[in-house]
């Protein structure tokens, strides 16, 4: 059974820092991996989707990488801003309709 | 932009009531999903549907049923609401057939409280 772990569970950084969020998965035979952000009391917003054949995806200040062999993905956020404060979740899909979600990393960026 | 809408943002119901949660997507997606999200437990899949009138159980289907009569609409039904069904309910949709479904898009969520 696929297990997805996100470390750290919580992170607090000053504005302007570059930061890395981690997502680890136990079964490397994945189809794709998706990163989301969730604001308190809201739904999930899709950030990036990486297919299994890709190594990374970029969108603005966000860059997500995928290393299937080591079972890891990282989400890099450049020049963090208070508006980046949210919970970030990764979801891994192995071979069915059902993705497996991590528990998320709660990020606070303080001014 | 893909839009997934849910019928209510907040809902308060009494134990034993029948509850309907509606989800509509406007991008002609084949696949639709219902999750619940609870502190400490993360997202758990209740049901999903990969076509009209098709449904598959997720991890926690007990106490729930679903209906998909039209492609754009996926309804979650609590036959007899109980207090342990108090939760945030999230609907999602994605394109793709078979094993190749793509990016998931989520609705804003419905916070359900059962008294």
PDB file of C-alpha atoms in Angstrom:
ATOM      1  CA  UNK A   1       0.000   0.000   0.000  1.00  0.00           C
ATOM      2  CA  UNK A   2       1.321   3.399  -0.975  1.00  0.00           C
ATOM      3  CA  UNK A   3       2.231   5.656   1.935  1.00  0.00           C
ATOM      4  CA  UNK A   4       2.961   9.344   1.521  1.00  0.00           C
ATOM      5  CA  UNK A   5       4.857  11.337   4.136  1.00  0.00           C
ATOM      6  CA  UNK A   6       5.376  15.072   4.268  1.00  0.00           C
ATOM      7  CA  UNK A   7       8.110  16.536   6.402  1.00  0.00           C
ATOM      8  CA  UNK A   8       8.115  18.875   8.166  1.00  0.00           C
ATOM      9  CA  UNK A   9       4.534  18.946   9.417  1.00  0.00           C
ATOM     10  CA  UNK A  10       4.857  22.646  10.154  1.00  0.00           C
ATOM     11  CA  UNK A  11       7.237  25.393   9.134  1.00  0.00           C
ATOM     12  CA  UNK A  12       7.552  29.050  10.083  1.00  0.00           C
ATOM     13  CA  UNK A  13       9.902  31.305   8.121  1.00  0.00           C
ATOM     14  CA  UNK A  14      10.521  35.018   7.673  1.00  0.00           C
ATOM     15  CA  UNK A  15       9.429  36.676   4.483  1.00  0.00           C
ATOM     16  CA  UNK A  16      11.909  36.444   1.608  1.00  0.00           C
ATOM     17  CA  UNK A  17      13.363  33.050   2.424  1.00  0.00           C
ATOM     18  CA  UNK A  18      13.645  30.316  -0.167  1.00  0.00           C
ATOM     19  CA  UNK A  19      12.192  27.107   1.192  1.00  0.00           C
ATOM     20  CA  UNK A  20      11.786  23.445   0.372  1.00  0.00           C
ATOM     21  CA  UNK A  21       8.871  21.212   1.251  1.00  0.00           C
ATOM     22  CA  UNK A  22       9.325  17.464   1.065  1.00  0.00           C
ATOM     23  CA  UNK A  23       7.070  14.627  -0.018  1.00  0.00           C
ATOM     24  CA  UNK A  24       8.166  10.981   0.255  1.00  0.00           C
ATOM     25  CA  UNK A  25       6.355   7.936  -1.064  1.00  0.00           C
ATOM     26  CA  UNK A  26       7.006   4.245  -0.523  1.00  0.00           C
ATOM     27  CA  UNK A  27       6.117   2.793  -3.936  1.00  0.00           C
ATOM     28  CA  UNK A  28       8.100   4.299  -6.812  1.00  0.00           C
ATOM     29  CA  UNK A  29       5.822   2.895  -9.542  1.00  0.00           C
ATOM     30  CA  UNK A  30       3.735   6.054  -9.783  1.00  0.00           C
ATOM     31  CA  UNK A  31       1.799   7.634 -12.646  1.00  0.00           C
ATOM     32  CA  UNK A  32       1.979  11.195 -11.430  1.00  0.00           C
ATOM     33  CA  UNK A  33       2.361  13.442  -8.404  1.00  0.00           C
ATOM     34  CA  UNK A  34       0.380  16.592  -7.723  1.00  0.00           C
ATOM     35  CA  UNK A  35       1.046  19.464  -5.324  1.00  0.00           C
ATOM     36  CA  UNK A  36      -1.804  21.450  -3.795  1.00  0.00           C
ATOM     37  CA  UNK A  37      -2.207  24.344  -1.403  1.00  0.00           C
ATOM     38  CA  UNK A  38      -5.079  24.659   1.019  1.00  0.00           C
ATOM     39  CA  UNK A  39      -6.065  27.819   2.836  1.00  0.00           C
ATOM     40  CA  UNK A  40      -7.867  27.424   6.178  1.00  0.00           C
ATOM     41  CA  UNK A  41     -11.451  26.287   5.719  1.00  0.00           C
ATOM     42  CA  UNK A  42     -11.153  26.160   1.957  1.00  0.00           C
ATOM     43  CA  UNK A  43     -10.777  23.567  -0.775  1.00  0.00           C
ATOM     44  CA  UNK A  44      -7.522  22.476  -2.385  1.00  0.00           C
ATOM     45  CA  UNK A  45      -5.927  24.519  -5.142  1.00  0.00           C
ATOM     46  CA  UNK A  46      -3.814  22.649  -7.666  1.00  0.00           C
ATOM     47  CA  UNK A  47      -0.281  24.024  -7.951  1.00  0.00           C
ATOM     48  CA  UNK A  48       1.706  21.613 -10.087  1.00  0.00           C
ATOM     49  CA  UNK A  49       1.289  18.182 -11.646  1.00  0.00           C
ATOM     50  CA  UNK A  50       4.351  16.102 -12.505  1.00  0.00           C
ATOM     51  CA  UNK A  51       3.941  13.062 -14.714  1.00  0.00           C
ATOM     52  CA  UNK A  52       6.112  10.031 -13.996  1.00  0.00           C
ATOM     53  CA  UNK A  53       8.223  10.710 -17.098  1.00  0.00           C
ATOM     54  CA  UNK A  54       9.057  14.255 -15.967  1.00  0.00           C
ATOM     55  CA  UNK A  55      11.750  15.446 -13.578  1.00  0.00           C
ATOM     56  CA  UNK A  56      10.316  18.833 -12.690  1.00  0.00           C
ATOM     57  CA  UNK A  57       7.644  21.420 -13.280  1.00  0.00           C
ATOM     58  CA  UNK A  58       7.723  25.156 -12.723  1.00  0.00           C
ATOM     59  CA  UNK A  59       5.068  27.769 -12.185  1.00  0.00           C
ATOM     60  CA  UNK A  60       6.141  31.268 -11.219  1.00  0.00           C
ATOM     61  CA  UNK A  61       8.040  31.102  -7.929  1.00  0.00           C
ATOM     62  CA  UNK A  62       7.228  27.408  -7.504  1.00  0.00           C
ATOM     63  CA  UNK A  63       9.326  24.527  -8.718  1.00  0.00           C
ATOM     64  CA  UNK A  64       8.492  20.884  -8.069  1.00  0.00           C
ATOM     65  CA  UNK A  65      10.930  18.064  -8.704  1.00  0.00           C
ATOM     66  CA  UNK A  66      10.382  14.341  -8.839  1.00  0.00           C
ATOM     67  CA  UNK A  67      12.866  11.540  -8.175  1.00  0.00           C
ATOM     68  CA  UNK A  68      10.983   8.295  -8.549  1.00  0.00           C
ATOM     69  CA  UNK A  69      13.935   6.062  -7.758  1.00  0.00           C
ATOM     70  CA  UNK A  70      14.335   7.569  -4.319  1.00  0.00           C
ATOM     71  CA  UNK A  71      10.603   8.053  -3.781  1.00  0.00           C
ATOM     72  CA  UNK A  72      10.812  11.803  -3.279  1.00  0.00           C
ATOM     73  CA  UNK A  73       9.390  15.039  -4.532  1.00  0.00           C
ATOM     74  CA  UNK A  74      10.282  18.528  -3.376  1.00  0.00           C
ATOM     75  CA  UNK A  75       8.376  21.763  -3.745  1.00  0.00           C
ATOM     76  CA  UNK A  76      10.674  24.757  -3.863  1.00  0.00           C
ATOM     77  CA  UNK A  77       9.202  28.171  -3.093  1.00  0.00           C
ATOM     78  CA  UNK A  78      11.409  31.112  -3.988  1.00  0.00           C
ATOM     79  CA  UNK A  79      11.325  34.422  -2.162  1.00  0.00           C
ATOM     80  CA  UNK A  80       8.483  33.450   0.151  1.00  0.00           C
ATOM     81  CA  UNK A  81       5.704  35.952   0.915  1.00  0.00           C
ATOM     82  CA  UNK A  82       3.070  36.135   3.668  1.00  0.00           C
ATOM     83  CA  UNK A  83       0.472  35.218   1.035  1.00  0.00           C
ATOM     84  CA  UNK A  84       2.192  31.827   0.667  1.00  0.00           C
ATOM     85  CA  UNK A  85       1.013  30.902   4.156  1.00  0.00           C
ATOM     86  CA  UNK A  86      -1.150  27.814   3.767  1.00  0.00           C
ATOM     87  CA  UNK A  87      -1.026  24.035   4.064  1.00  0.00           C
ATOM     88  CA  UNK A  88       0.725  22.303   1.189  1.00  0.00           C
ATOM     89  CA  UNK A  89      -0.273  18.760   0.279  1.00  0.00           C
ATOM     90  CA  UNK A  90       1.143  16.284  -2.178  1.00  0.00           C
ATOM     91  CA  UNK A  91      -0.822  13.446  -3.758  1.00  0.00           C
ATOM     92  CA  UNK A  92       0.646  10.440  -5.523  1.00  0.00           C
ATOM     93  CA  UNK A  93      -1.220   8.297  -7.995  1.00  0.00           C
ATOM     94  CA  UNK A  94       0.109   4.816  -8.563  1.00  0.00           C
ATOM     95  CA  UNK A  95      -2.152   3.053 -10.980  1.00  0.00           C
ATOM     96  CA  UNK A  96      -5.759   3.436 -10.014  1.00  0.00           C
ATOM     97  CA  UNK A  97      -8.196   6.300  -9.896  1.00  0.00           C
ATOM     98  CA  UNK A  98      -7.387   6.883  -6.270  1.00  0.00           C
ATOM     99  CA  UNK A  99      -4.524   9.196  -5.320  1.00  0.00           C
ATOM    100  CA  UNK A 100      -2.825   8.864  -1.952  1.00  0.00           C
ATOM    101  CA  UNK A 101      -2.468  12.143  -0.087  1.00  0.00           C
ATOM    102  CA  UNK A 102       0.118  13.198   2.437  1.00  0.00           C
ATOM    103  CA  UNK A 103      -0.965  14.922   5.648  1.00  0.00           C
ATOM    104  CA  UNK A 104       0.493  18.225   4.505  1.00  0.00           C
ATOM    105  CA  UNK A 105       3.003  20.817   5.629  1.00  0.00           C
ATOM    106  CA  UNK A 106       1.551  23.858   7.358  1.00  0.00           C
ATOM    107  CA  UNK A 107       3.555  26.920   6.288  1.00  0.00           C
ATOM    108  CA  UNK A 108       3.567  30.315   7.946  1.00  0.00           C
ATOM    109  CA  UNK A 109       5.530  33.133   6.342  1.00  0.00           C
ATOM    110  CA  UNK A 110       5.762  36.069   8.710  1.00  0.00           C
ATOM    111  CA  UNK A 111       6.523  39.647   7.637  1.00  0.00           C
TER     112      UNK A 111
ATOM    113  CA  UNK B   1     -10.441  27.768 -15.791  1.00  0.00           C
ATOM    114  CA  UNK B   2     -11.927  24.613 -14.392  1.00  0.00           C
ATOM    115  CA  UNK B   3     -14.645  25.310 -11.936  1.00  0.00           C
ATOM    116  CA  UNK B   4     -15.963  22.878  -9.361  1.00  0.00           C
ATOM    117  CA  UNK B   5     -18.818  24.185  -7.257  1.00  0.00           C
ATOM    118  CA  UNK B   6     -20.478  22.750  -4.188  1.00  0.00           C
ATOM    119  CA  UNK B   7     -24.039  23.546  -3.209  1.00  0.00           C
ATOM    120  CA  UNK B   8     -23.339  24.818   0.292  1.00  0.00           C
ATOM    121  CA  UNK B   9     -20.322  26.180   2.153  1.00  0.00           C
ATOM    122  CA  UNK B  10     -21.821  25.496   5.553  1.00  0.00           C
ATOM    123  CA  UNK B  11     -24.584  23.104   6.519  1.00  0.00           C
ATOM    124  CA  UNK B  12     -26.104  22.197   9.887  1.00  0.00           C
ATOM    125  CA  UNK B  13     -28.297  19.113  10.130  1.00  0.00           C
ATOM    126  CA  UNK B  14     -29.841  17.000  12.864  1.00  0.00           C
ATOM    127  CA  UNK B  15     -29.044  13.381  13.637  1.00  0.00           C
ATOM    128  CA  UNK B  16     -31.124  11.055  11.502  1.00  0.00           C
ATOM    129  CA  UNK B  17     -31.799  13.546   8.713  1.00  0.00           C
ATOM    130  CA  UNK B  18     -31.139  12.647   5.104  1.00  0.00           C
ATOM    131  CA  UNK B  19     -28.509  15.012   3.716  1.00  0.00           C
ATOM    132  CA  UNK B  20     -27.676  15.801   0.096  1.00  0.00           C
ATOM    133  CA  UNK B  21     -24.399  17.409  -0.919  1.00  0.00           C
ATOM    134  CA  UNK B  22     -24.202  18.499  -4.536  1.00  0.00           C
ATOM    135  CA  UNK B  23     -21.146  19.015  -6.693  1.00  0.00           C
ATOM    136  CA  UNK B  24     -21.070  20.424 -10.222  1.00  0.00           C
ATOM    137  CA  UNK B  25     -18.107  20.778 -12.588  1.00  0.00           C
ATOM    138  CA  UNK B  26     -18.103  22.734 -15.820  1.00  0.00           C
ATOM    139  CA  UNK B  27     -15.200  21.155 -17.733  1.00  0.00           C
ATOM    140  CA  UNK B  28     -16.783  17.983 -19.044  1.00  0.00           C
ATOM    141  CA  UNK B  29     -14.580  15.854 -16.783  1.00  0.00           C
ATOM    142  CA  UNK B  30     -15.174  12.122 -16.765  1.00  0.00           C
ATOM    143  CA  UNK B  31     -14.105  11.514 -13.160  1.00  0.00           C
ATOM    144  CA  UNK B  32     -15.554  12.925  -9.975  1.00  0.00           C
ATOM    145  CA  UNK B  33     -14.662  12.277  -6.343  1.00  0.00           C
ATOM    146  CA  UNK B  34     -15.996  12.858  -2.858  1.00  0.00           C
ATOM    147  CA  UNK B  35     -13.583  13.168   0.083  1.00  0.00           C
ATOM    148  CA  UNK B  36     -13.921  14.049   3.694  1.00  0.00           C
ATOM    149  CA  UNK B  37     -11.197  15.844   5.593  1.00  0.00           C
ATOM    150  CA  UNK B  38     -10.743  15.633   9.341  1.00  0.00           C
ATOM    151  CA  UNK B  39      -7.963  16.979  11.575  1.00  0.00           C
ATOM    152  CA  UNK B  40      -5.287  14.373  12.123  1.00  0.00           C
ATOM    153  CA  UNK B  41      -6.746  12.016   9.512  1.00  0.00           C
ATOM    154  CA  UNK B  42      -6.118  13.935   6.307  1.00  0.00           C
ATOM    155  CA  UNK B  43      -8.202  13.426   3.174  1.00  0.00           C
ATOM    156  CA  UNK B  44     -10.105  10.184   2.860  1.00  0.00           C
ATOM    157  CA  UNK B  45     -11.912   9.103  -0.274  1.00  0.00           C
ATOM    158  CA  UNK B  46     -15.581   8.217   0.181  1.00  0.00           C
ATOM    159  CA  UNK B  47     -16.694   7.442  -3.379  1.00  0.00           C
ATOM    160  CA  UNK B  48     -15.655   8.218  -6.904  1.00  0.00           C
ATOM    161  CA  UNK B  49     -17.254   7.964 -10.321  1.00  0.00           C
ATOM    162  CA  UNK B  50     -15.534   7.537 -13.684  1.00  0.00           C
ATOM    163  CA  UNK B  51     -18.654   7.829 -15.809  1.00  0.00           C
ATOM    164  CA  UNK B  52     -22.333   8.636 -15.656  1.00  0.00           C
ATOM    165  CA  UNK B  53     -24.187   6.135 -13.487  1.00  0.00           C
ATOM    166  CA  UNK B  54     -20.893   4.486 -12.517  1.00  0.00           C
ATOM    167  CA  UNK B  55     -19.568   4.573  -8.958  1.00  0.00           C
ATOM    168  CA  UNK B  56     -16.835   2.931  -6.980  1.00  0.00           C
ATOM    169  CA  UNK B  57     -16.322   2.775  -3.228  1.00  0.00           C
ATOM    170  CA  UNK B  58     -13.374   4.551  -1.749  1.00  0.00           C
ATOM    171  CA  UNK B  59     -11.798   3.990   1.652  1.00  0.00           C
ATOM    172  CA  UNK B  60     -14.768   4.960   3.845  1.00  0.00           C
ATOM    173  CA  UNK B  61     -18.086   4.439   2.027  1.00  0.00           C
ATOM    174  CA  UNK B  62     -20.082   3.279   5.050  1.00  0.00           C
ATOM    175  CA  UNK B  63     -23.030   5.541   5.810  1.00  0.00           C
ATOM    176  CA  UNK B  64     -22.832   7.278   2.419  1.00  0.00           C
ATOM    177  CA  UNK B  65     -24.203   6.764  -1.062  1.00  0.00           C
ATOM    178  CA  UNK B  66     -23.714   8.683  -4.295  1.00  0.00           C
ATOM    179  CA  UNK B  67     -25.571   9.486  -7.467  1.00  0.00           C
ATOM    180  CA  UNK B  68     -24.313  10.528 -10.880  1.00  0.00           C
ATOM    181  CA  UNK B  69     -27.180  10.935 -13.288  1.00  0.00           C
ATOM    182  CA  UNK B  70     -25.465  13.599 -15.390  1.00  0.00           C
ATOM    183  CA  UNK B  71     -21.813  13.955 -16.287  1.00  0.00           C
ATOM    184  CA  UNK B  72     -21.395  17.339 -14.627  1.00  0.00           C
ATOM    185  CA  UNK B  73     -23.090  16.517 -11.333  1.00  0.00           C
ATOM    186  CA  UNK B  74     -22.071  14.170  -8.519  1.00  0.00           C
ATOM    187  CA  UNK B  75     -24.174  13.976  -5.381  1.00  0.00           C
ATOM    188  CA  UNK B  76     -23.192  12.631  -1.981  1.00  0.00           C
ATOM    189  CA  UNK B  77     -26.023  11.355   0.192  1.00  0.00           C
ATOM    190  CA  UNK B  78     -25.964  10.749   3.915  1.00  0.00           C
ATOM    191  CA  UNK B  79     -28.896   8.395   4.384  1.00  0.00           C
ATOM    192  CA  UNK B  80     -29.224   9.041   8.113  1.00  0.00           C
ATOM    193  CA  UNK B  81     -26.803  11.646   9.359  1.00  0.00           C
ATOM    194  CA  UNK B  82     -24.838  10.915  12.499  1.00  0.00           C
ATOM    195  CA  UNK B  83     -22.611  13.120  14.633  1.00  0.00           C
ATOM    196  CA  UNK B  84     -19.486  11.284  13.476  1.00  0.00           C
ATOM    197  CA  UNK B  85     -20.198  12.529   9.958  1.00  0.00           C
ATOM    198  CA  UNK B  86     -19.493  16.088  11.051  1.00  0.00           C
ATOM    199  CA  UNK B  87     -16.633  17.005   8.753  1.00  0.00           C
ATOM    200  CA  UNK B  88     -15.387  19.043   5.798  1.00  0.00           C
ATOM    201  CA  UNK B  89     -16.556  17.456   2.545  1.00  0.00           C
ATOM    202  CA  UNK B  90     -14.581  18.090  -0.609  1.00  0.00           C
ATOM    203  CA  UNK B  91     -15.564  17.306  -4.177  1.00  0.00           C
ATOM    204  CA  UNK B  92     -13.028  16.970  -6.985  1.00  0.00           C
ATOM    205  CA  UNK B  93     -13.011  16.231 -10.705  1.00  0.00           C
ATOM    206  CA  UNK B  94     -10.452  15.246 -13.307  1.00  0.00           C
ATOM    207  CA  UNK B  95     -10.245  14.360 -16.963  1.00  0.00           C
ATOM    208  CA  UNK B  96      -8.928  11.132 -18.442  1.00  0.00           C
ATOM    209  CA  UNK B  97     -10.186   7.679 -19.185  1.00  0.00           C
ATOM    210  CA  UNK B  98      -9.072   4.435 -17.692  1.00  0.00           C
ATOM    211  CA  UNK B  99      -5.755   4.735 -15.948  1.00  0.00           C
ATOM    212  CA  UNK B 100      -4.723   8.037 -17.476  1.00  0.00           C
ATOM    213  CA  UNK B 101      -6.660  10.577 -15.516  1.00  0.00           C
ATOM    214  CA  UNK B 102      -4.959  13.864 -15.029  1.00  0.00           C
ATOM    215  CA  UNK B 103      -4.913  16.829 -12.697  1.00  0.00           C
ATOM    216  CA  UNK B 104      -7.526  16.901  -9.954  1.00  0.00           C
ATOM    217  CA  UNK B 105      -9.483  20.096  -9.334  1.00  0.00           C
ATOM    218  CA  UNK B 106     -11.296  20.651  -6.058  1.00  0.00           C
ATOM    219  CA  UNK B 107     -14.393  22.544  -5.030  1.00  0.00           C
ATOM    220  CA  UNK B 108     -14.464  25.006  -2.091  1.00  0.00           C
ATOM    221  CA  UNK B 109     -15.729  22.411   0.382  1.00  0.00           C
ATOM    222  CA  UNK B 110     -18.844  22.014   2.516  1.00  0.00           C
ATOM    223  CA  UNK B 111     -18.469  22.206   6.272  1.00  0.00           C
ATOM    224  CA  UNK B 112     -21.174  19.894   7.602  1.00  0.00           C
ATOM    225  CA  UNK B 113     -22.162  19.871  11.255  1.00  0.00           C
ATOM    226  CA  UNK B 114     -24.514  17.172  12.515  1.00  0.00           C
ATOM    227  CA  UNK B 115     -26.124  17.953  15.870  1.00  0.00           C
TER     228      UNK B 115
END
